[in-house]
Short mmCIF file of C-alpha atoms in Angstrom, two decimals:
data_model
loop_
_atom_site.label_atom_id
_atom_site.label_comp_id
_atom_site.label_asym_id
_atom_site.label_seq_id
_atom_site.Cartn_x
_atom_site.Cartn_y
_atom_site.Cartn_z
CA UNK H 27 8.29 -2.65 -1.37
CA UNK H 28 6.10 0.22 -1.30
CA UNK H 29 2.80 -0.94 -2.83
CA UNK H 30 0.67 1.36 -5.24
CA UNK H 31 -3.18 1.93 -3.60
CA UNK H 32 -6.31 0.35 -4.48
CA UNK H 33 -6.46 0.10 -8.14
CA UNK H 34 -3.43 -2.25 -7.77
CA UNK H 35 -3.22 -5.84 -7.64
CA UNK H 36 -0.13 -7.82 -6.01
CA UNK H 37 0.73 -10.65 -8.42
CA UNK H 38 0.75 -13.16 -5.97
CA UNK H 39 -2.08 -16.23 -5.80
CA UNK H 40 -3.27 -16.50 -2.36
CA UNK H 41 -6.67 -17.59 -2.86
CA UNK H 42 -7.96 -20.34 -5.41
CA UNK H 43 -8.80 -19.55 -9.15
CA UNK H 44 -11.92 -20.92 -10.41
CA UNK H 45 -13.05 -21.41 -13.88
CA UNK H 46 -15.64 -18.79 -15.56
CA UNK H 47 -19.08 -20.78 -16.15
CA UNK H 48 -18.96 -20.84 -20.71
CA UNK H 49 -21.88 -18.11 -20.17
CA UNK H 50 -19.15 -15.53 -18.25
CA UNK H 51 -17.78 -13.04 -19.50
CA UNK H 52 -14.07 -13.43 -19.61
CA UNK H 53 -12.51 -11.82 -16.58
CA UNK H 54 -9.63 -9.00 -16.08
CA UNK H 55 -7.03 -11.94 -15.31
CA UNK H 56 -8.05 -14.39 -17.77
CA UNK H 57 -7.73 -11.77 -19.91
CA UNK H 58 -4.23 -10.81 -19.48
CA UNK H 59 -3.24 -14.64 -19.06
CA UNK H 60 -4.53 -14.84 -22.87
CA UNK H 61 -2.59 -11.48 -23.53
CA UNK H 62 0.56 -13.50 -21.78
CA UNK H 63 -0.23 -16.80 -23.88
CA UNK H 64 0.21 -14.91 -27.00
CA UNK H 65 3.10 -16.42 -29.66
CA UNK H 66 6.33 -14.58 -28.26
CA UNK H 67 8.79 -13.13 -30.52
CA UNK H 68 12.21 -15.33 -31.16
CA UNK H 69 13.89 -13.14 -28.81
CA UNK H 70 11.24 -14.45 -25.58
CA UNK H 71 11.64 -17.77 -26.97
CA UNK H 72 15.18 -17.37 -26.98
CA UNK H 73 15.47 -16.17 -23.59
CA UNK H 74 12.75 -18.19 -21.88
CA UNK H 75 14.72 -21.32 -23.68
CA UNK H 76 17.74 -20.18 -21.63
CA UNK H 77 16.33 -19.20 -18.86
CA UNK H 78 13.66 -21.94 -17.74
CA UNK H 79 16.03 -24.25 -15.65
CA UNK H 80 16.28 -21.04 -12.95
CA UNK H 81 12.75 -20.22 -13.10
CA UNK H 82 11.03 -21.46 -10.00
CA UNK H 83 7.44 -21.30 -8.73
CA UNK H 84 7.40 -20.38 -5.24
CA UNK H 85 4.27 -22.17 -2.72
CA UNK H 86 3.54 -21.57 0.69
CA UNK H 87 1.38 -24.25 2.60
CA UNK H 88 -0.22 -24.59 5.28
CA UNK H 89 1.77 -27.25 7.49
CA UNK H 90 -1.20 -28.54 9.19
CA UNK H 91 -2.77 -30.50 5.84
CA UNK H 92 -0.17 -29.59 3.56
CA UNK H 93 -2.33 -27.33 1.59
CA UNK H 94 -1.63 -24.37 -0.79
CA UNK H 95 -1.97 -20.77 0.72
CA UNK H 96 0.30 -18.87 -1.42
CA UNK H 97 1.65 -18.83 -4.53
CA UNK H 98 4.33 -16.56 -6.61
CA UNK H 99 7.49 -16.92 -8.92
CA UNK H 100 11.23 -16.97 -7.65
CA UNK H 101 14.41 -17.42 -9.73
CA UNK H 102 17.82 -18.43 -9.08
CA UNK H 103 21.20 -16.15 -8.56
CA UNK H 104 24.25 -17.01 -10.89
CA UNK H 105 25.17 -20.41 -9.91
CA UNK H 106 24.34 -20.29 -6.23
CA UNK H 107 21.68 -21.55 -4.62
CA UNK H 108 19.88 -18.61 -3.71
CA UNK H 109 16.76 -17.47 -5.04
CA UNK H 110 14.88 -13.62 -5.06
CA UNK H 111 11.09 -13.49 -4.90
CA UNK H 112 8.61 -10.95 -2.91
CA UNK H 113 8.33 -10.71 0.72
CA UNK H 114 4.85 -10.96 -0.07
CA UNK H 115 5.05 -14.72 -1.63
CA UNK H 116 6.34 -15.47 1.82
CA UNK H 117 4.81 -13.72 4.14
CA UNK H 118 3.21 -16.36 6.01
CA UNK H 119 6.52 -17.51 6.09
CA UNK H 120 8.69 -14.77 7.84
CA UNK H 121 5.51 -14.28 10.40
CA UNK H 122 4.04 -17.32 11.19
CA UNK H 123 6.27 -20.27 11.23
CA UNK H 124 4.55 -22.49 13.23
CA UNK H 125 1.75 -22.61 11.02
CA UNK H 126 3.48 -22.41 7.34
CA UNK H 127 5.91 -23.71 5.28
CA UNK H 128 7.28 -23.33 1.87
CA UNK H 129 8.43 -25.46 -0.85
CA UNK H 130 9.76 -24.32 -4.76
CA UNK H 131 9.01 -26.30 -7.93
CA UNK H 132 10.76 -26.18 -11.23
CA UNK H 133 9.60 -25.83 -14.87
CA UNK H 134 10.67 -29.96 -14.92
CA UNK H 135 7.99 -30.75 -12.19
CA UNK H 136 11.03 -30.91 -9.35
CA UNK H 137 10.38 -29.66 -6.13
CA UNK H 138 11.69 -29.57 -2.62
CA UNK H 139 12.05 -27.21 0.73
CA UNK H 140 12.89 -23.93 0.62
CA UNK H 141 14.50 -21.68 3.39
CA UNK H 142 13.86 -17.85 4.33
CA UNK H 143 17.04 -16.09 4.91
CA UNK H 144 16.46 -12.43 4.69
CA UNK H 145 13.38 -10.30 4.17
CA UNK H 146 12.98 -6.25 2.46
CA UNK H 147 9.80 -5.33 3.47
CA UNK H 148 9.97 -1.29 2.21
CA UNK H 149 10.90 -2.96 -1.11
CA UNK H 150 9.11 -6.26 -1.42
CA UNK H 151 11.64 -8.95 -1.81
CA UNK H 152 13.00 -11.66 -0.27
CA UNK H 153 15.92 -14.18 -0.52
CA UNK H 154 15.17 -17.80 0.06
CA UNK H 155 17.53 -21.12 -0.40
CA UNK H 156 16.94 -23.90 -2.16
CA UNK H 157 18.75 -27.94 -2.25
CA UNK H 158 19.86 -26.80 -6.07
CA UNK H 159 22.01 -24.93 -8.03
CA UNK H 160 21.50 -21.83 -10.59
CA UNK H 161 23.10 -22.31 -13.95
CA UNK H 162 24.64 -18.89 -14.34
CA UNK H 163 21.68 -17.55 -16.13
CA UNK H 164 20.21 -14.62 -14.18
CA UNK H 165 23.11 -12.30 -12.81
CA UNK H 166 22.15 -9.32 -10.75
CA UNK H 167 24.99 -6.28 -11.93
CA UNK H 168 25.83 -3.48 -9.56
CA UNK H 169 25.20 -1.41 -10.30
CA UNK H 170 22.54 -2.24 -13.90
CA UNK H 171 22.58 -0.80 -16.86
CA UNK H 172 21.06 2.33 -17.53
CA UNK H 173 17.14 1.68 -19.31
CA UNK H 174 15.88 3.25 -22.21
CA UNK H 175 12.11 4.58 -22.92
CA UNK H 176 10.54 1.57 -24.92
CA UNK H 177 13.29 -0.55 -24.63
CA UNK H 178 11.45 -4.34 -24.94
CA UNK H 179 11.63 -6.02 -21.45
CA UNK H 180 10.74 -9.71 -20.79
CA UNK H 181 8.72 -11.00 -17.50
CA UNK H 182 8.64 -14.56 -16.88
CA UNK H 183 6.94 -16.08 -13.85
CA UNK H 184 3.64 -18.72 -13.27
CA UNK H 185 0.60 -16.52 -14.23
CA UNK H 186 -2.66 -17.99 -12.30
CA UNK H 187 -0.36 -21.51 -11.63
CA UNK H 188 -1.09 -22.48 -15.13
CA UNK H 189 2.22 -22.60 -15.99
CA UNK H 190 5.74 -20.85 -17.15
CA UNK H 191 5.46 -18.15 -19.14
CA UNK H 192 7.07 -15.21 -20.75
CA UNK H 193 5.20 -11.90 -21.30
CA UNK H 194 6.98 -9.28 -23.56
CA UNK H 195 6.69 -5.31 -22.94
CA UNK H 196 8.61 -2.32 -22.46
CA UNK H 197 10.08 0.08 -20.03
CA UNK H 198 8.07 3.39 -19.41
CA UNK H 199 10.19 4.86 -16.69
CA UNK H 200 10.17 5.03 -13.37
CA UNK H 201 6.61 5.73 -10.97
CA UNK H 202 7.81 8.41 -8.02
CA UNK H 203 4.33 7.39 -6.19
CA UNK H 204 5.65 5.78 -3.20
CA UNK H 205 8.99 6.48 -1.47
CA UNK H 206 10.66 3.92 -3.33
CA UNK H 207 11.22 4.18 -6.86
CA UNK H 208 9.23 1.33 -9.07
CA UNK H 209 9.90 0.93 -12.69
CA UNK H 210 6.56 0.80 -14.88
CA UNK H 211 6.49 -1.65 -17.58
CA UNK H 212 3.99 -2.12 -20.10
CA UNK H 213 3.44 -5.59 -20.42
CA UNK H 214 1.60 -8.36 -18.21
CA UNK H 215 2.58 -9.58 -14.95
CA UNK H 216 -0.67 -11.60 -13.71
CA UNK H 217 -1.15 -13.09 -10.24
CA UNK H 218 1.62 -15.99 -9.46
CA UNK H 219 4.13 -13.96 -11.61
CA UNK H 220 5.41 -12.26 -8.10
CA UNK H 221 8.95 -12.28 -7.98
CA UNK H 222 9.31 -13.36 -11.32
CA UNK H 223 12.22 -11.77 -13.07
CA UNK H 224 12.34 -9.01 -15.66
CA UNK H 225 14.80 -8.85 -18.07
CA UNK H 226 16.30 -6.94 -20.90
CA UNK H 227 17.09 -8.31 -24.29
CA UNK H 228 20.69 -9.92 -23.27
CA UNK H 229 19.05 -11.28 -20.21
CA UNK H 230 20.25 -8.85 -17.91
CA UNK H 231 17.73 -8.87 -14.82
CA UNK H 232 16.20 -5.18 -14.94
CA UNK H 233 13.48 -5.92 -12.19
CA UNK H 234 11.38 -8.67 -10.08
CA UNK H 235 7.68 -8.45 -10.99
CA UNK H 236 5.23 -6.70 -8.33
CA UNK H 237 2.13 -5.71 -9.07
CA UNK H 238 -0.42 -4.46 -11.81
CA UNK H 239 -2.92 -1.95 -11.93
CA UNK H 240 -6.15 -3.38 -12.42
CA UNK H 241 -8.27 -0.14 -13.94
CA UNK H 242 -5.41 -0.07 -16.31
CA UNK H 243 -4.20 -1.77 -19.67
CA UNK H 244 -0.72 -3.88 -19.45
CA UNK H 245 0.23 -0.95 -16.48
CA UNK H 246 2.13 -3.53 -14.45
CA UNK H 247 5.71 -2.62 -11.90
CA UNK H 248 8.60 -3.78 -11.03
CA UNK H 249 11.38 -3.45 -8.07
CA UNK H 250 14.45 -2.37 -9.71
CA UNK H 251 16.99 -4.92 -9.60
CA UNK H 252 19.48 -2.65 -7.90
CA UNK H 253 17.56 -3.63 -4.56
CA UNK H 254 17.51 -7.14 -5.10
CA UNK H 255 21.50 -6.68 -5.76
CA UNK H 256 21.90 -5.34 -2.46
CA UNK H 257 19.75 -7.80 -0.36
CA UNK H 258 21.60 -10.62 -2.14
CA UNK H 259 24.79 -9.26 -0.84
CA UNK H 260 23.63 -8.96 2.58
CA UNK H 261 23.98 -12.81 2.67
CA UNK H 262 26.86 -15.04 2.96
CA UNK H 263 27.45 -18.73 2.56
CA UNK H 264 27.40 -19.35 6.62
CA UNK H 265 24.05 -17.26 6.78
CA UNK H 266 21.64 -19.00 8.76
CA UNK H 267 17.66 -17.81 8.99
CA UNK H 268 17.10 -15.06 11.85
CA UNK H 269 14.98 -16.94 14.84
CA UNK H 270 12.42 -14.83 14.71
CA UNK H 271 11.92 -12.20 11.52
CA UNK H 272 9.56 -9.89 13.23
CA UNK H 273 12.04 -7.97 15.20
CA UNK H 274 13.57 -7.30 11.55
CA UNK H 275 10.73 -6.47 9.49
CA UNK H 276 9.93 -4.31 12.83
CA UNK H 277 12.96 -2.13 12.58
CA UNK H 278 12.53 -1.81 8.64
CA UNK H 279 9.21 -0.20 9.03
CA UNK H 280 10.65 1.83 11.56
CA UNK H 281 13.16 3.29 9.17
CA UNK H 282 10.14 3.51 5.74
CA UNK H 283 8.10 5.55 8.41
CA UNK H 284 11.13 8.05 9.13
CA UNK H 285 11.39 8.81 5.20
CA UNK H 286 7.95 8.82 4.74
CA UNK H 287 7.69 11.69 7.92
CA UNK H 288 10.42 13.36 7.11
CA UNK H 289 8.88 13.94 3.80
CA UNK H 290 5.58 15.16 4.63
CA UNK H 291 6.38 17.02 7.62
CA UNK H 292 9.19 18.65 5.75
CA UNK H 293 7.35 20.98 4.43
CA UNK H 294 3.74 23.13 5.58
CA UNK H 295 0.78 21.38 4.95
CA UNK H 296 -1.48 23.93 1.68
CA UNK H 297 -5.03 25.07 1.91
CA UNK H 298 -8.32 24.32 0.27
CA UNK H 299 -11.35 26.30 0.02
CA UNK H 300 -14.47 24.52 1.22
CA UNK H 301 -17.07 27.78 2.06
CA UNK H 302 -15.75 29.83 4.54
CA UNK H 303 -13.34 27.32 5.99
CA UNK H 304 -10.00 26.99 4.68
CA UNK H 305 -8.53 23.22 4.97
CA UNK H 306 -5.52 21.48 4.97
CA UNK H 307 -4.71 19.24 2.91
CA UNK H 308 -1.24 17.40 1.45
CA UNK H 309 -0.77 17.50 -2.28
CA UNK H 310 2.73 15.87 -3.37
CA UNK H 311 4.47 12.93 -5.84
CA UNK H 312 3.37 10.66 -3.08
CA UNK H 313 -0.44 12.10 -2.20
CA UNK H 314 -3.54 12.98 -4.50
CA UNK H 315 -6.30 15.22 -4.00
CA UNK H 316 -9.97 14.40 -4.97
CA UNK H 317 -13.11 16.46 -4.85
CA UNK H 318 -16.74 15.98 -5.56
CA UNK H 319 -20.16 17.07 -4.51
CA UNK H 320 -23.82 15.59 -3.58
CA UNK H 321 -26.58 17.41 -4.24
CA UNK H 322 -29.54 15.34 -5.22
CA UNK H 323 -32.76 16.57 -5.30
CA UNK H 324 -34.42 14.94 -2.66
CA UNK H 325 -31.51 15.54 0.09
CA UNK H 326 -32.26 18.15 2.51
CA UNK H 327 -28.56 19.42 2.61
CA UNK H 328 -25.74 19.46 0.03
CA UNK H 329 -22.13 17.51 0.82
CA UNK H 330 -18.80 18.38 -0.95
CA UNK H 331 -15.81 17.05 -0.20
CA UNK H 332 -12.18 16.65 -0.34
CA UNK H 333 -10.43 12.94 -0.44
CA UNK H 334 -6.30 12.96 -0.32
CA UNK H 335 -4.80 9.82 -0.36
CA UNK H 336 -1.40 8.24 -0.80
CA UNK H 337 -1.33 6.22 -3.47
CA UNK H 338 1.15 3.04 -1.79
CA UNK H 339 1.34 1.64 1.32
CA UNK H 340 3.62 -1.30 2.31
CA UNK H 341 2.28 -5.30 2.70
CA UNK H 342 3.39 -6.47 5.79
CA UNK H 343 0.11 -9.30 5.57
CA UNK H 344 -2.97 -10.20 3.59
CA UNK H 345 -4.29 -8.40 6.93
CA UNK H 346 -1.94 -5.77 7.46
CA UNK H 347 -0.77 -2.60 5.17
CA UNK H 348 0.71 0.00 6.71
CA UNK H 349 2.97 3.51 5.89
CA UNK H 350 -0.36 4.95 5.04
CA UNK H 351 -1.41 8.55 4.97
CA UNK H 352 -5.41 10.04 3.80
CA UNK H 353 -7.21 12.84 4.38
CA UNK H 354 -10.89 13.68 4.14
CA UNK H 355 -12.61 16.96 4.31
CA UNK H 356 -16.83 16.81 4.52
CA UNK H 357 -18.47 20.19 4.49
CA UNK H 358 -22.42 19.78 4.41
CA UNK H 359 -24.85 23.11 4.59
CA UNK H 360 -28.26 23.33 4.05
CA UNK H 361 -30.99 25.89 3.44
CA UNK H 362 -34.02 23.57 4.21
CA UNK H 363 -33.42 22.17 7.61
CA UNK H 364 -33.82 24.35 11.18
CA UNK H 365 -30.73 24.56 13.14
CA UNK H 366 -31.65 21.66 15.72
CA UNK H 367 -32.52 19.28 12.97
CA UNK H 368 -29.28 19.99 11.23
CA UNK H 369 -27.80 19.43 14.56
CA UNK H 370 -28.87 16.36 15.61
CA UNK H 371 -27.75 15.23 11.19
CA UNK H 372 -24.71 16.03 11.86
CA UNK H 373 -24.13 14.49 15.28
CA UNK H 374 -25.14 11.44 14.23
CA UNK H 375 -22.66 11.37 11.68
CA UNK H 376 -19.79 12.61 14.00
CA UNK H 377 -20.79 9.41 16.87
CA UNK H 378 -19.88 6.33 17.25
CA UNK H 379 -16.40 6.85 14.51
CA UNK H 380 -14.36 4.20 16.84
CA UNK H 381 -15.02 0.93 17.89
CA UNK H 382 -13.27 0.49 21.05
CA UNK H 383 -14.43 -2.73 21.26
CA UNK H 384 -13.07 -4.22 18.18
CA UNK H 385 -10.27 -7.18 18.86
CA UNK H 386 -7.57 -7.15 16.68
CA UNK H 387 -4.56 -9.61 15.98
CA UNK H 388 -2.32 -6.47 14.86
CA UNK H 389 -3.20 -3.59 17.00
CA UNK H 390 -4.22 -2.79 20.08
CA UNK H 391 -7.83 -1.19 20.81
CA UNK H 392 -7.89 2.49 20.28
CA UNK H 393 -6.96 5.16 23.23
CA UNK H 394 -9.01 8.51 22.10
CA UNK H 395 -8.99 11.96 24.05
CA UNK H 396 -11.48 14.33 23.04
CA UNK H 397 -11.18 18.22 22.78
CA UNK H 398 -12.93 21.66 22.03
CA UNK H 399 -10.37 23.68 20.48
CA UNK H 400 -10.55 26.96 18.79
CA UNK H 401 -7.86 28.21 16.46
CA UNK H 402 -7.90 30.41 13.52
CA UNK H 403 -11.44 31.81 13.71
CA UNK H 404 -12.75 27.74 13.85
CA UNK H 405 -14.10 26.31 16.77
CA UNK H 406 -13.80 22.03 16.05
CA UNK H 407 -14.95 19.20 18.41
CA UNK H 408 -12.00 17.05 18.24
CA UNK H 409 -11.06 13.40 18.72
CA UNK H 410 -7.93 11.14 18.92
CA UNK H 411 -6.71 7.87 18.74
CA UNK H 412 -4.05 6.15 19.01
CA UNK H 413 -3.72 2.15 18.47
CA UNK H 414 -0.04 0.50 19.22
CA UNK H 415 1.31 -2.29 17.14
CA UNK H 416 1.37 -5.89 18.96
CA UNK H 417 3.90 -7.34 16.76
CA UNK H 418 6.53 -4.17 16.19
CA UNK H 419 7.34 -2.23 19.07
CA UNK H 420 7.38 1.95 18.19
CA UNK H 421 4.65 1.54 15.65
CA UNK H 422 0.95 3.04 16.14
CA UNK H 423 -1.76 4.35 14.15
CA UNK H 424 -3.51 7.54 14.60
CA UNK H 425 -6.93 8.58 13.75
CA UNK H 426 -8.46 12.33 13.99
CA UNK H 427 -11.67 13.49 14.07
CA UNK H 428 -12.58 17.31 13.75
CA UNK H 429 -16.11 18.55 13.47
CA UNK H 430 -16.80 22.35 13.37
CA UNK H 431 -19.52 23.96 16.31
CA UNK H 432 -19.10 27.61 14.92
CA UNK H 433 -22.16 27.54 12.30
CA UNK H 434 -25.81 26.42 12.80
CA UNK H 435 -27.08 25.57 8.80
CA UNK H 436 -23.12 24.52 8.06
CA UNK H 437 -20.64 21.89 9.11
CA UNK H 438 -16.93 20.80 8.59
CA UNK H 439 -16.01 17.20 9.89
CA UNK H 440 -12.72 16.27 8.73
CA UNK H 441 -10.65 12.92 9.37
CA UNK H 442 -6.81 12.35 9.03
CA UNK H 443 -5.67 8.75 8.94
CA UNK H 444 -1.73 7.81 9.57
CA UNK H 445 -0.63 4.29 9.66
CA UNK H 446 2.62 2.68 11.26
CA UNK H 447 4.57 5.54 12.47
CA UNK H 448 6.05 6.47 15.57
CA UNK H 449 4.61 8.17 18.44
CA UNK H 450 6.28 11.35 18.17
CA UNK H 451 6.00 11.41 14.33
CA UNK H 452 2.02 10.92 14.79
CA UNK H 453 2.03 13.93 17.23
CA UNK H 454 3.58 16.22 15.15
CA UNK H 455 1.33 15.53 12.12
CA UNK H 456 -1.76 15.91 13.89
CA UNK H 457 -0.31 19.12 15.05
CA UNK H 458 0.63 20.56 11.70
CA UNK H 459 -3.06 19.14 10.39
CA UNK H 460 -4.62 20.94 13.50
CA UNK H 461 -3.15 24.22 13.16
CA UNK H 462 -3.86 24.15 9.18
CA UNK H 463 -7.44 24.99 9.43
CA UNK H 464 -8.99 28.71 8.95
CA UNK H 465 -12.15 30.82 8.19
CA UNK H 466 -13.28 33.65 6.69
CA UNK H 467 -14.94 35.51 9.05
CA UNK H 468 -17.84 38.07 7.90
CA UNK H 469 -20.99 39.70 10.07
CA UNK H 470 -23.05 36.96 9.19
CA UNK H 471 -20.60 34.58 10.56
CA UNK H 472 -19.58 37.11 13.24
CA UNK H 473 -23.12 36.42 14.87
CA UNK H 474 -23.01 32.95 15.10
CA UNK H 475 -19.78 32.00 15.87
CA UNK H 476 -19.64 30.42 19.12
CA UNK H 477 -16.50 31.50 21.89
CA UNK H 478 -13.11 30.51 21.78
CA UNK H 479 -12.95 28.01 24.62
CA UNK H 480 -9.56 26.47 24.22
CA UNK H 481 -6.60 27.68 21.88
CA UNK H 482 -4.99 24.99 19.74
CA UNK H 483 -1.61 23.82 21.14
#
C-alpha cells in the first residue's frame, strides 16, 4: 500500500494503550473509539450479526516470551480458510521470522496459529491461513461494484483491542495522492481496525481498512478490494509460504519505484521564484508545495523557504518507509551582517548534513562526492550521497545538498531527498533537479558573482 504522509496514522496497535488519568483530557483515539461505540443503525447490526464468525483479530508476538507486538483485524474469504489483512499487521512476520510469530483470535475468544502466504507491499495487504473455515460471508467480486458518492459503508475490525466493532460511514471517492488509488471513507477506522473489512450495504467487501488522518475528522482510507481480489487469486490450495519473503517484497519495491520514476521524471521539473534564483521544484497529484518566511525582529537575516513533499510513502517496517520524494529550498539574505559574518552563518549551516558514522540495520553508511558546479548563471557547492539497501538488492537512497557561492549578503541551500529507488533512477533525478536551477542576473549581481569553475553535467 502506498501510505498517506505524516498527518496519517496506520490503524494497526503496535505499542500498548494506556488509560487517560480521570483529570486527561480525552485523547484523538479515545475519541473516535467513542465515535465507533455509538448505537449502529439496524443495517450495522444486521451485518455485523452476519458477519462476526469471519471477523478475526490478527496478533503478532514476540516468540521469545510470547508477548504482544502487533495487533490489527483480518477476515475470512468465502468458505476457505484464507484470511486478508495488511502487510503492515505482519510485518514482523514476513521479515523477521526467527524472532516473531503470529496467532488470530475470533469474536468467540478462539484462537490458534496463523500462516503468511503472500505479501503486497505497494498496496498493504497480505494473505494469511488459518486451522478454520469462512462461512461464505465476505466474498471478494472481480471485478466490484461500481461506488456511489455517500453511499453508507460499514468497517468492522478491533479498535484499540477493546473489542469487535462496526463503525458506519460513507464513500467520498477515491484519494489520487500516492500511486495507488485509496478510497476515502468518512467514518472511523481506529488503531487495531487494520485489515478490517469494509463493506457496502449487501455486504459486498468494498475495501480493507488502512489508515486515518489524524488532523482530520472521520478522514479514514481504504485499499480497494479489487487488490485484495487479485492477491487472493495468486494463491492456490498447494501454496506453501515463500522461505524467505524479502527477496519478494524486494522485487515489489523495485517495480512501486519504476512507476513512481517514471512519473516524476516524465515530465520537466517547474520553477519557483526565491530572489534572484529561480528553483526547481515538483508540483503534481502525488507532491505538494509549501512556503513560508522568518523574519523576527531580533534575527540578523531573514529565511524563506520552499517545502515539497509527497504526501505517501510505502511501510516496509515500524523502522523503514520508503518510495519517498521532498524537496526543500532555504534562501536567507540579510542587510545587517558583513559578508564574512554571513559567511561563516551560512557555513555552519551547510556542515556536518551527513553522519557517516551512523550504523544502520537498513542501509548502508552514506558514500558522498562533493562538487563546485556552475550552471545557469548559479554557482552551488554541491554534495551527494548515496546509501544502498542491506535487505533489497537495487534499492538506495539519495541525498543532495546545494548551497549557492555567487552572493556575499544572500544564500540558496537547497536539499532533495529520494528514497528506495534504483541507481540509475536516482542519477537521473538529481540531474533533472541540478540543471533546474537559474538566476536573474543584473549589474549588482554582475559584480559579485564569482567564476564559472565547472559546468553542470
Amino acid at each position: 500500500m502506498i501510505l498517506l504522509r505524516l498527518p496519517l496514522l496506520l490503524a494497526c496497535l503496535s505499542l500498548p494503550v494506556f488509560a487517560a488519568s480521570s483529570s486527561s483530557a480525552p485523547s484523538n483515539a479515545e475519541k473516535e473509539a467513542e465515535a465507533a461505540s455509538t448505537p449502529p443503525s439496524s443495517t450495522a447490526q444486521e451485518l455485523y450479526a452476519a458477519a462476526q464468525s469471519d471477523l478475526l483479530q490478527i496478533r503478532v508476538l514476540l516468540k521469545n516470551g510470547h508477548s504482544q507486538s502487533a495487533v490489527g483485524s483480518g477476515f475470512l474469504i468465502g468458505t476457505s480458510n484464507l484470511v486478508i489483512t495488511n502487510f503492515h499487521v505482519v510485518s514482523q512476520i514476513a521479515l523477521e521470522p526467527e524472532t516473531y510469530l503470529g496467532e488470530f483470535k475470533d469474536t468467540q475468544g478462539k484462537s490458534g496459529d496463523i500462516e503468511l502466504l503472500a505479501v503486497d507491499v505497494q498496496h498493504d495487504l497480505a494473505v494469511v491461513r488459518v486451522n478454520r473455515q469462512g462461512t461464505g460471508f465476505f466474498n471478494l467480486i472481480d471485478p466490484p461494484a461500481p461506488l456511489a458518492q455517500g453511499e453508507h459503508l460499514y468497517s468492522l475490525g478491533n479498535p484499540l483491542d477493546l473489542g469487535f466493532f462496526i463503525s458506519e460511514g460513507t464513500y467520498n471517492g477515491l484519494s489520487h495522492r500516492g500511486f495507488s488509488d485509496q478510497i476515502m471513507f468518512t467514518g472511523p477506522v481506529n488503531p487495531g481496525m487494520s485489515g478490517g473489512p469494509n463493506v457496502k450495504a449487501n455486504g459486498q467487501v468494498a475495501g480493507v481498512n488502512v489508515a486515518h488522518r489524524r488532523d482530520g475528522e472521520l478522514v479514514s482510507f481504504l485499499v480497494p478490494a479489487i487488490f485484495a481480489q487479485k492477491l487472493i487469486a495468486s494463491i492456490t490450495e498447494a501454496s506453501k509460504p515463500p522461505t524467505d519473503f524479502k527477496p519478494i517484497i524486494g522485487e515489489q519495491l523495485l517495480a512501486h519505484q519504476t512507476i513512481m520514476m517514471n512519473t516524476l521524471l516524465a515530465t520537466p521539473l517547474t520553477a519557483k521564484n526565491l530572489g534572484p534564483y529561480s528553483v526547481p521544484v515538483r508540483e503534481s497529484e502525488q507532491v505538494r508545495c509549501w512556503g513560508n518566511s522568518d523574519s523576527k525582529r531580533e534575527k540578523t537575516y531573514k529565511t524563506d523557504q520552499i517545502n515539497c513533499r509527497m504526501e505517501s510513502e510505502i511501510f516496509v517496517s515500524n523502522d523503514l518507509q520508503t518510495g519517498q520524494l521532498s524537496i526543500n529550498h532555504k534562501f536567507v539574505q540579510t542587510d545587517q551582517l558583513n559578508s564574512l559574518r554571513f559567511a561563516r552563518l551560512i557555513g555552519n549551516s551547510f556542515n556536518n548534513r551527513v553522519n557517516s558514522n551512523i550504523k544502520d540495520d537498513d542501509v548502508t553508511t552514506p558514500k558522498c562526492t562533493e562538487e563546485f558546479i556552475a550552471n545557469n548563471n548559479v554557482s552551488h557547492r554541491a554534495v551527494v550521497c548515496v546509501q544502498a539497501y542491506k535487505k533489497f538488492a537495487g534499492l538506495y537512497d539519495f541525498v543532495l545538498f546545494t548551497s549557492s557561492t555567487d552572493e556575499p549578503l544572500m544564500n540558496l541551500q537547497s536539499r532533495l531527498d529520494i528514497d528506495g529507488v534504483s541507481f540509475e533512477n536516482g542519477q537521473k533525478f538529481v540531474s533533472q533537479f541540478l540543471a533546474g536551477f537559474n538566476k536573474t542576473v543584473n549589474s549588482a549581481n554582475k559584480k559579485n558573482a564569482l567564476p564559472n569553475t565547472k559546468e553542470a553535467k
